[in-house]
Rosetta silent file (secondary structure, phi, psi, omega in degrees, C-alpha in Angstrom):
SEQUENCE: MEGKKKKPFFKRWWFWAIVLIIGIGMLGSNEGDKNKGDKSSEPDKIVVNQDDDKKEDDKKDVEPEEIVYQIGDSFTSGNLGIVVEEVEEKREFKSDNQFIKAVTTEGKFIVITAKLTNNDTKARTFSSMQFKIIDDQDREFDAYTDANLMMILGDKDIFLKECNPGMSRTGVFVFEVPEDIESYSLKVFSGVGFAAKTSEIVKLK
SCORE:     score description
SCORE:     0.000 S_00000001
   1 L     0.000  152.446 -158.801   12.266   93.770   80.397 S_00000001
   2 L  -101.758  132.363  175.707   13.651   90.604   80.070 S_00000001
   3 L   -94.643  163.656 -153.550   12.893   88.152   76.770 S_00000001
   4 L   -67.429  127.102 -147.914   11.239   85.450   76.659 S_00000001
   5 L   -60.259  133.307  163.520   13.263   82.177   77.299 S_00000001
   6 L   -62.978  138.547  162.631   13.268   80.043   73.882 S_00000001
   7 L   -86.098  144.782  165.025   12.149   76.434   74.010 S_00000001
   8 L   -52.747  151.932 -160.300   14.646   73.999   73.434 S_00000001
   9 L   -57.918  -40.352 -162.493   14.699   73.021   69.685 S_00000001
  10 L   -75.326  -59.414 -177.064   13.611   69.197   70.492 S_00000001
  11 L   -53.148   -5.717 -172.939   10.311   70.333   72.660 S_00000001
  12 L   -71.379  104.121 -178.776    9.307   71.874   69.266 S_00000001
  13 H   -54.203  -12.302 -159.794    6.635   70.527   67.772 S_00000001
  14 H   -94.456  -12.360 -178.833    8.065   70.974   63.688 S_00000001
  15 H   -64.176  -80.038 -142.265   11.545   68.741   65.658 S_00000001
  16 H   -41.655  -31.242 -167.038    9.231   65.830   66.655 S_00000001
  17 H   -59.492  -51.904 -150.602    7.119   66.277   63.024 S_00000001
  18 H   -52.906  -67.403  170.286   10.333   66.772   61.252 S_00000001
  19 H   -53.091  -49.710 -169.887   11.321   63.017   63.225 S_00000001
  20 H   -73.758  -33.802 -155.587    8.315   61.008   62.531 S_00000001
  21 H   -96.050  -27.724  166.847    8.437   61.647   58.524 S_00000001
  22 H   -67.588  -29.136  171.193   12.591   60.390   58.549 S_00000001
  23 H   -48.332  -52.336  173.127   11.110   57.661   60.429 S_00000001
  24 H   -30.895  -66.810 -172.124    8.862   56.764   58.036 S_00000001
  25 H   -56.486  -69.745 -165.753   10.812   56.930   55.260 S_00000001
  26 H   -80.480   26.466  172.171   13.109   54.857   56.709 S_00000001
  27 H   -76.053  -47.999 -157.169   10.731   52.201   57.569 S_00000001
  28 H   -59.012  -44.326  152.878    9.463   52.361   54.285 S_00000001
  29 H   -15.014  -92.941  164.152   12.955   51.658   53.008 S_00000001
  30 H    -8.289  -69.827 -128.006   13.716   48.624   55.379 S_00000001
  31 H  -105.992  -20.745  175.578   10.817   47.145   53.883 S_00000001
  32 H   -87.848  -29.855  148.065   11.534   47.761   50.397 S_00000001
  33 H   -10.966  -78.430 -144.586   14.977   46.223   51.090 S_00000001
  34 H   -62.105  -34.545 -168.387   13.649   43.200   52.771 S_00000001
  35 H   -70.194  -20.085  172.738   11.074   42.395   49.726 S_00000001
  36 H   -76.065  -20.856 -179.029   14.020   42.700   47.063 S_00000001
  37 H   -69.940  -40.159 -150.012   16.093   39.849   49.420 S_00000001
  38 H   -89.276  -22.368  168.080   13.039   37.721   49.331 S_00000001
  39 H   -67.314  -38.973 -140.843   12.980   38.050   45.420 S_00000001
  40 H   -99.428  -23.895 -177.802   16.287   37.652   44.805 S_00000001
  41 H   -57.342  -45.476 -125.850   16.445   34.023   47.612 S_00000001
  42 L   -83.353  138.857 -144.629   13.977   32.752   45.167 S_00000001
  43 L   -98.117  126.252 -173.822   15.315   29.953   42.408 S_00000001
  44 L   -54.162  114.082 -168.050   14.922   31.142   38.595 S_00000001
  45 L   -67.147  108.315  171.493   12.068   29.387   37.453 S_00000001
  46 L   -68.200   96.192 -158.377   12.741   27.225   34.209 S_00000001
  47 L   -92.631  126.353 -167.701    9.922   27.586   31.463 S_00000001
  48 L  -101.738  152.386 -175.009   10.185   24.116   29.843 S_00000001
  49 L  -114.472  121.605  159.699    7.685   24.210   26.009 S_00000001
  50 H   -62.537  -59.236 -172.499    5.907   21.138   26.424 S_00000001
  51 H   -34.741  -42.680 -170.711    5.180   21.381   22.397 S_00000001
  52 H   -51.086  -43.619  175.064    8.496   20.836   22.010 S_00000001
  53 H   -62.822  -63.656 -172.979    9.024   17.684   24.268 S_00000001
  54 H   -65.463  -27.864  171.467    6.044   16.205   22.319 S_00000001
  55 H   -50.830  -80.546  176.834    7.566   16.879   19.143 S_00000001
  56 H   -50.201  -14.378  165.202   10.765   15.126   20.171 S_00000001
  57 H   -94.466   13.184  162.355    8.782   12.111   21.588 S_00000001
  58 H   -99.761  -25.099 -170.824    6.812   11.737   18.462 S_00000001
  59 L   -95.665   15.810  166.486    9.570   11.751   16.552 S_00000001
  60 L   -87.340  -11.277 -162.259   11.129    8.566   18.474 S_00000001
  61 L   -88.938  -22.656  167.161    8.068    7.059   18.267 S_00000001
  62 L  -100.248  136.673 -150.574    8.247    6.717   14.402 S_00000001
  63 L   -74.211  168.245  176.610    9.389    4.084   13.238 S_00000001
  64 L   -75.863  154.023  162.563   12.138    3.900    9.775 S_00000001
  65 L  -111.983  135.656  176.737    9.691    2.712    7.089 S_00000001
  66 L   -49.924  126.888 -172.366   10.865   -0.620    5.391 S_00000001
  67 L   -88.958   96.043  167.621   12.612   -0.828    2.308 S_00000001
  68 E   -83.724  135.005 -160.680   10.826   -3.093    0.364 S_00000001
  69 L  -101.472  160.677  171.628   13.224   -4.499   -2.822 S_00000001
  70 L  -105.265 -166.808  169.361   11.977   -6.255   -6.449 S_00000001
  71 L   -93.633  138.052  176.550   13.191   -8.489   -8.261 S_00000001
  72 L    78.788   22.654  111.324   16.707   -8.149   -9.914 S_00000001
  73 L   -36.668  134.532  166.059   17.571   -5.543   -7.183 S_00000001
  74 L  -106.441  123.092 -153.937   21.043   -5.678   -5.460 S_00000001
  75 L  -157.064  163.597 -175.235   20.746   -5.325   -1.912 S_00000001
  76 E  -142.071  151.376 -174.846   22.858   -6.522    1.255 S_00000001
  77 L  -153.216   72.919  163.052   21.592   -8.043    4.786 S_00000001
  78 L   109.927 -109.101  175.443   24.028   -7.673    7.083 S_00000001
  79 L  -123.064   37.082  174.319   27.327   -9.164    5.214 S_00000001
  80 L  -121.934  143.479  166.893   25.472  -11.088    2.471 S_00000001
  81 E  -109.409  144.957  165.633   24.529   -9.822   -0.943 S_00000001
  82 E   -93.008   97.410  179.102   21.622  -10.719   -2.802 S_00000001
  83 E  -123.054  113.990  140.533   20.157  -10.219   -6.140 S_00000001
  84 E   -31.291   77.589 -160.285   16.772  -11.967   -6.641 S_00000001
  85 L   -80.451  -49.558 -168.699   17.218  -13.207  -10.098 S_00000001
  86 L  -145.009  161.782  165.481   14.106  -15.308  -11.423 S_00000001
  87 L  -140.502  166.356  173.607   10.696  -16.671   -9.658 S_00000001
  88 E   176.852  147.355  179.919    8.541  -19.310  -10.703 S_00000001
  89 E  -108.301  118.097  153.404    5.617  -21.480   -9.476 S_00000001
  90 E  -156.018  174.958 -173.584    5.223  -25.026  -10.360 S_00000001
  91 E   -94.191   10.960 -173.019    3.640  -28.610   -8.797 S_00000001
  92 E  -176.402  152.335 -156.494    6.464  -30.693   -9.650 S_00000001
  93 E  -141.681  109.066 -154.996    9.914  -31.242  -10.040 S_00000001
  94 L   -84.570  135.501  164.666   10.728  -34.429  -12.718 S_00000001
  95 L   -60.116   91.410 -164.893   13.410  -36.928  -12.420 S_00000001
  96 L  -107.624   23.322  155.384   15.551  -37.775  -15.011 S_00000001
  97 L  -120.821  136.722  176.094   17.241  -40.932  -12.589 S_00000001
  98 L   -23.394  -50.068 -150.500   15.507  -43.828  -12.638 S_00000001
  99 L   -58.085  -53.260 -153.310   16.765  -44.375   -8.818 S_00000001
 100 L  -104.700  127.150  164.252   15.241  -41.023   -7.771 S_00000001
 101 L  -102.562 -166.755  172.719   11.618  -39.720   -7.792 S_00000001
 102 L   -26.560  149.229  144.478    9.612  -37.399   -8.203 S_00000001
 103 E  -126.347  120.272 -142.499    8.812  -34.739   -6.313 S_00000001
 104 E  -111.538  130.074  130.467    4.760  -33.841   -5.898 S_00000001
 105 E  -129.671 -165.879 -179.521    2.708  -31.070   -4.078 S_00000001
 106 E  -104.186  -14.348 -168.932   -1.085  -30.392   -3.119 S_00000001
 107 E  -114.259 -103.446 -175.522   -0.368  -26.646   -2.978 S_00000001
 108 E  -139.968  148.897  127.849    2.672  -25.133   -5.171 S_00000001
 109 E   -71.443  138.489  151.669    6.126  -24.601   -5.299 S_00000001
 110 E   -99.352  141.988  173.245    7.893  -21.348   -5.417 S_00000001
 111 E  -114.218  140.618  156.041   11.278  -21.601   -7.120 S_00000001
 112 E  -141.076  115.432  173.394   13.646  -19.029   -6.405 S_00000001
 113 E  -111.675  159.111 -162.322   17.275  -18.388   -8.333 S_00000001
 114 E  -138.619  142.783  167.516   19.248  -15.808   -6.668 S_00000001
 115 E  -102.074  142.655  145.176   23.167  -14.776   -6.702 S_00000001
 116 E   -70.665  137.160  171.978   24.612  -14.825   -3.298 S_00000001
 117 E  -127.641  123.389  134.228   27.612  -12.616   -2.106 S_00000001
 118 L   -19.006    8.694 -153.677   29.945  -13.127    0.540 S_00000001
 119 L   -52.956   11.021 -173.679   31.031   -9.592    2.088 S_00000001
 120 L   -79.602 -147.306 -173.902   32.427  -11.115    5.295 S_00000001
 121 L  -112.399  -17.100 -165.147   36.235  -11.653    6.049 S_00000001
 122 L   -99.648  141.321  159.422   35.296  -15.360    6.263 S_00000001
 123 L   -56.771  166.876 -179.160   34.436  -18.203    4.274 S_00000001
 124 E  -161.080  137.652 -170.558   30.643  -18.912    5.033 S_00000001
 125 E   -90.700  105.594 -172.880   28.030  -21.632    4.213 S_00000001
 126 L   -60.605  160.912 -170.070   25.089  -20.408    3.138 S_00000001
 127 L  -135.196  153.842  149.849   21.685  -22.038    5.293 S_00000001
 128 H   -53.464  -88.701  170.294   18.345  -22.596    4.054 S_00000001
 129 H    37.791  -57.639 -146.331   17.586  -20.927    7.479 S_00000001
 130 H   -76.557  -25.895 -159.824   18.221  -17.796    6.267 S_00000001
 131 L  -129.799  150.980  171.369   15.104  -17.233    3.857 S_00000001
 132 E  -156.738  151.758 -178.850   11.625  -17.407    4.359 S_00000001
 133 E   -88.705  135.397  174.717    8.473  -16.725    2.408 S_00000001
 134 E  -106.935  102.427  163.839    6.167  -14.191    3.948 S_00000001
 135 L   -63.829 -175.937 -172.129    2.163  -14.277    2.612 S_00000001
 136 L   -81.537  -15.721 -160.225   -0.271  -11.492    2.608 S_00000001
 137 L   -70.347  -37.792 -145.878   -1.391  -13.550    5.647 S_00000001
 138 L    73.032    5.286  132.767    1.580  -12.430    7.790 S_00000001
 139 L     7.443   99.149  177.428    2.240  -16.563    6.986 S_00000001
 140 E  -109.202  166.630 -177.322    6.180  -17.593    7.301 S_00000001
 141 E  -168.612  140.303 -166.593    7.228  -20.929    5.543 S_00000001
 142 E  -115.582  160.202 -154.268   10.653  -21.841    5.467 S_00000001
 143 L   -70.242  157.251  166.249   12.485  -23.528    2.587 S_00000001
 144 E   -76.774   96.202  179.184   11.891  -26.769    0.913 S_00000001
 145 L   -97.151  -33.546  168.149   14.563  -29.383    2.086 S_00000001
 146 L    -0.609  148.869 -164.046   13.731  -32.692    0.719 S_00000001
 147 H   -81.201  -52.993 -156.758   16.607  -35.434    0.192 S_00000001
 148 H   -94.157   26.372  143.006   15.296  -35.842   -3.703 S_00000001
 149 H   -82.865  -59.982 -172.749   14.550  -32.549   -4.166 S_00000001
 150 H   -41.125  -70.650  166.743   18.089  -31.700   -3.271 S_00000001
 151 H   -47.322  -12.949 -162.844   19.417  -34.411   -5.577 S_00000001
 152 H  -106.648  -33.255 -175.368   17.030  -33.522   -8.311 S_00000001
 153 H   -82.238  -36.856  174.460   18.471  -29.936   -8.346 S_00000001
 154 L    73.525 -108.655  165.224   22.222  -31.377   -7.908 S_00000001
 155 L   -95.342   11.881  169.691   24.272  -28.300   -8.405 S_00000001
 156 L   -86.568  -10.991 -179.780   21.642  -25.513   -8.693 S_00000001
 157 E   -66.261  149.613 -154.725   21.063  -26.485   -5.117 S_00000001
 158 L  -123.764   -3.885  179.461   22.589  -23.544   -4.006 S_00000001
 159 L   -88.887  171.099 -178.953   22.674  -24.306    0.042 S_00000001
 160 L    75.946    2.591 -175.599   25.836  -26.475    2.313 S_00000001
 161 L   -94.379  128.933 -176.667   28.013  -24.916   -0.260 S_00000001
 162 E   -78.011  140.462  150.755   31.194  -22.979    1.611 S_00000001
 163 E   -70.092  117.370 -169.239   31.479  -19.654    0.114 S_00000001
 164 L   -95.908  169.932  161.455   35.155  -17.598    0.275 S_00000001
 165 L   -81.782  169.127  176.849   34.836  -14.216    0.633 S_00000001
 166 L    83.484  -20.961  176.748   34.252  -11.836   -1.649 S_00000001
 167 L   -92.356  157.439 -167.462   32.952  -14.649   -3.815 S_00000001
 168 E   -96.350  166.202  153.402   29.551  -15.136   -5.693 S_00000001
 169 E  -165.515  113.371 -176.681   27.222  -18.060   -5.822 S_00000001
 170 E   -94.141  160.083 -165.369   23.909  -18.212   -8.268 S_00000001
 171 E   165.834 -167.090 -159.636   21.623  -21.362   -7.599 S_00000001
 172 E  -145.456  142.560  156.037   17.950  -22.331   -6.355 S_00000001
 173 E  -146.430  157.759 -133.784   16.049  -22.892   -3.605 S_00000001
 174 E  -143.008  127.507  150.972   12.103  -23.899   -3.610 S_00000001
 175 E  -102.286  140.748  171.031    9.440  -23.319   -1.011 S_00000001
 176 E   -80.395  145.306  175.008    6.083  -25.146   -0.487 S_00000001
 177 E  -179.256  142.359  160.063    2.977  -23.478    0.172 S_00000001
 178 L    -1.689  145.119 -150.708   -0.456  -23.444   -0.159 S_00000001
 179 L  -110.387   15.002 -174.217   -1.891  -23.469   -3.793 S_00000001
 180 L  -122.378   14.125  173.487   -4.080  -20.338   -2.916 S_00000001
 181 L   -95.154  113.501 -165.189   -1.471  -18.003   -2.169 S_00000001
 182 L   -94.840  -29.100 -163.269   -1.724  -15.071   -4.622 S_00000001
 183 L  -139.910  104.604  179.192    0.931  -12.509   -2.707 S_00000001
 184 L  -149.712  167.537 -166.709    4.384  -13.101   -1.111 S_00000001
 185 E  -125.710  149.526 -169.454    7.570  -11.728   -0.329 S_00000001
 186 E  -112.272  127.558  151.341   11.096  -13.624    0.304 S_00000001
 187 E  -101.810  120.107 -175.934   12.625  -12.769    3.553 S_00000001
 188 E  -120.516  138.349 -177.381   16.031  -12.448    4.110 S_00000001
 189 E   -89.365  151.788  168.514   18.417  -12.801    7.199 S_00000001
 190 L   -67.085  -17.699  160.021   21.610  -11.820    7.364 S_00000001
 191 L  -169.347 -150.897 -164.693   22.600  -15.164    9.168 S_00000001
 192 L   -98.826  130.538  174.558   21.334  -17.955   11.321 S_00000001
 193 L    65.219 -117.552  164.874   20.086  -17.417   15.061 S_00000001
 194 L   -79.857   -5.390  166.663   21.848  -15.097   16.814 S_00000001
 195 L   -66.337  -60.570 -161.839   24.058  -14.172   13.846 S_00000001
 196 L   -61.153   45.439 -176.393   20.647  -12.874   12.181 S_00000001
 197 L   -77.566   23.138  148.061   20.779   -8.988   13.430 S_00000001
 198 L  -140.887 -177.127  172.152   19.210   -7.823   10.141 S_00000001
 199 E   170.343  160.787 -162.483   16.975   -8.756    7.393 S_00000001
 200 E  -147.321  135.659 -179.111   15.213   -7.435    3.788 S_00000001
 201 E   -97.099  142.467  140.428   12.282   -8.009    2.113 S_00000001
 202 E  -175.200  136.320 -143.892   11.647   -8.624   -1.291 S_00000001
 203 E   -46.760  140.228  131.160    8.309   -8.571   -3.009 S_00000001
 204 L   -81.792  -42.895  179.019    7.859  -11.710   -5.746 S_00000001
 205 L  -163.498    0.000    0.000    4.566  -11.234   -6.172 S_00000001
């Protein structure tokens, strides 16, 4: 009796079941690799801490606190050294010369005695335009440069006199202001015009 012929293995059901399982496994593997490839191609995301940026912006917005000097303090504005030694108020400058009239005002004069030092490398002339009085209403007052007053002050007048490097001069300059001013400061500029790159404040009253 002839034995039964065996079916070829590729015609058996279990062969195709194995092939199907392997095929499904390969498809799943390819899909996973594809997803990995897509993720690797994405650019790295940079996390920005907005709180840190805000802190940096806040630091930039904060202005340095202005220093206010007092009478007797020694300080500099650029290459100009200053010490305000004395401040007084008066309404009249009397003259000892019969040919020079007394100088009076409807308001009051603020008379400042100060020591100025030239810290530059060249001789310089101190100018009245380097000084202003500022009151509590933010009004600005220029130095009083009346010709009669300059003659009455004589050598005490500190302006328009040349001062060599490293040398100092002590003298007087005057401001005419309204009578009702009670609180005011002196603003000192390092120079005149475009040369006035810095300024300092001295509280006078």
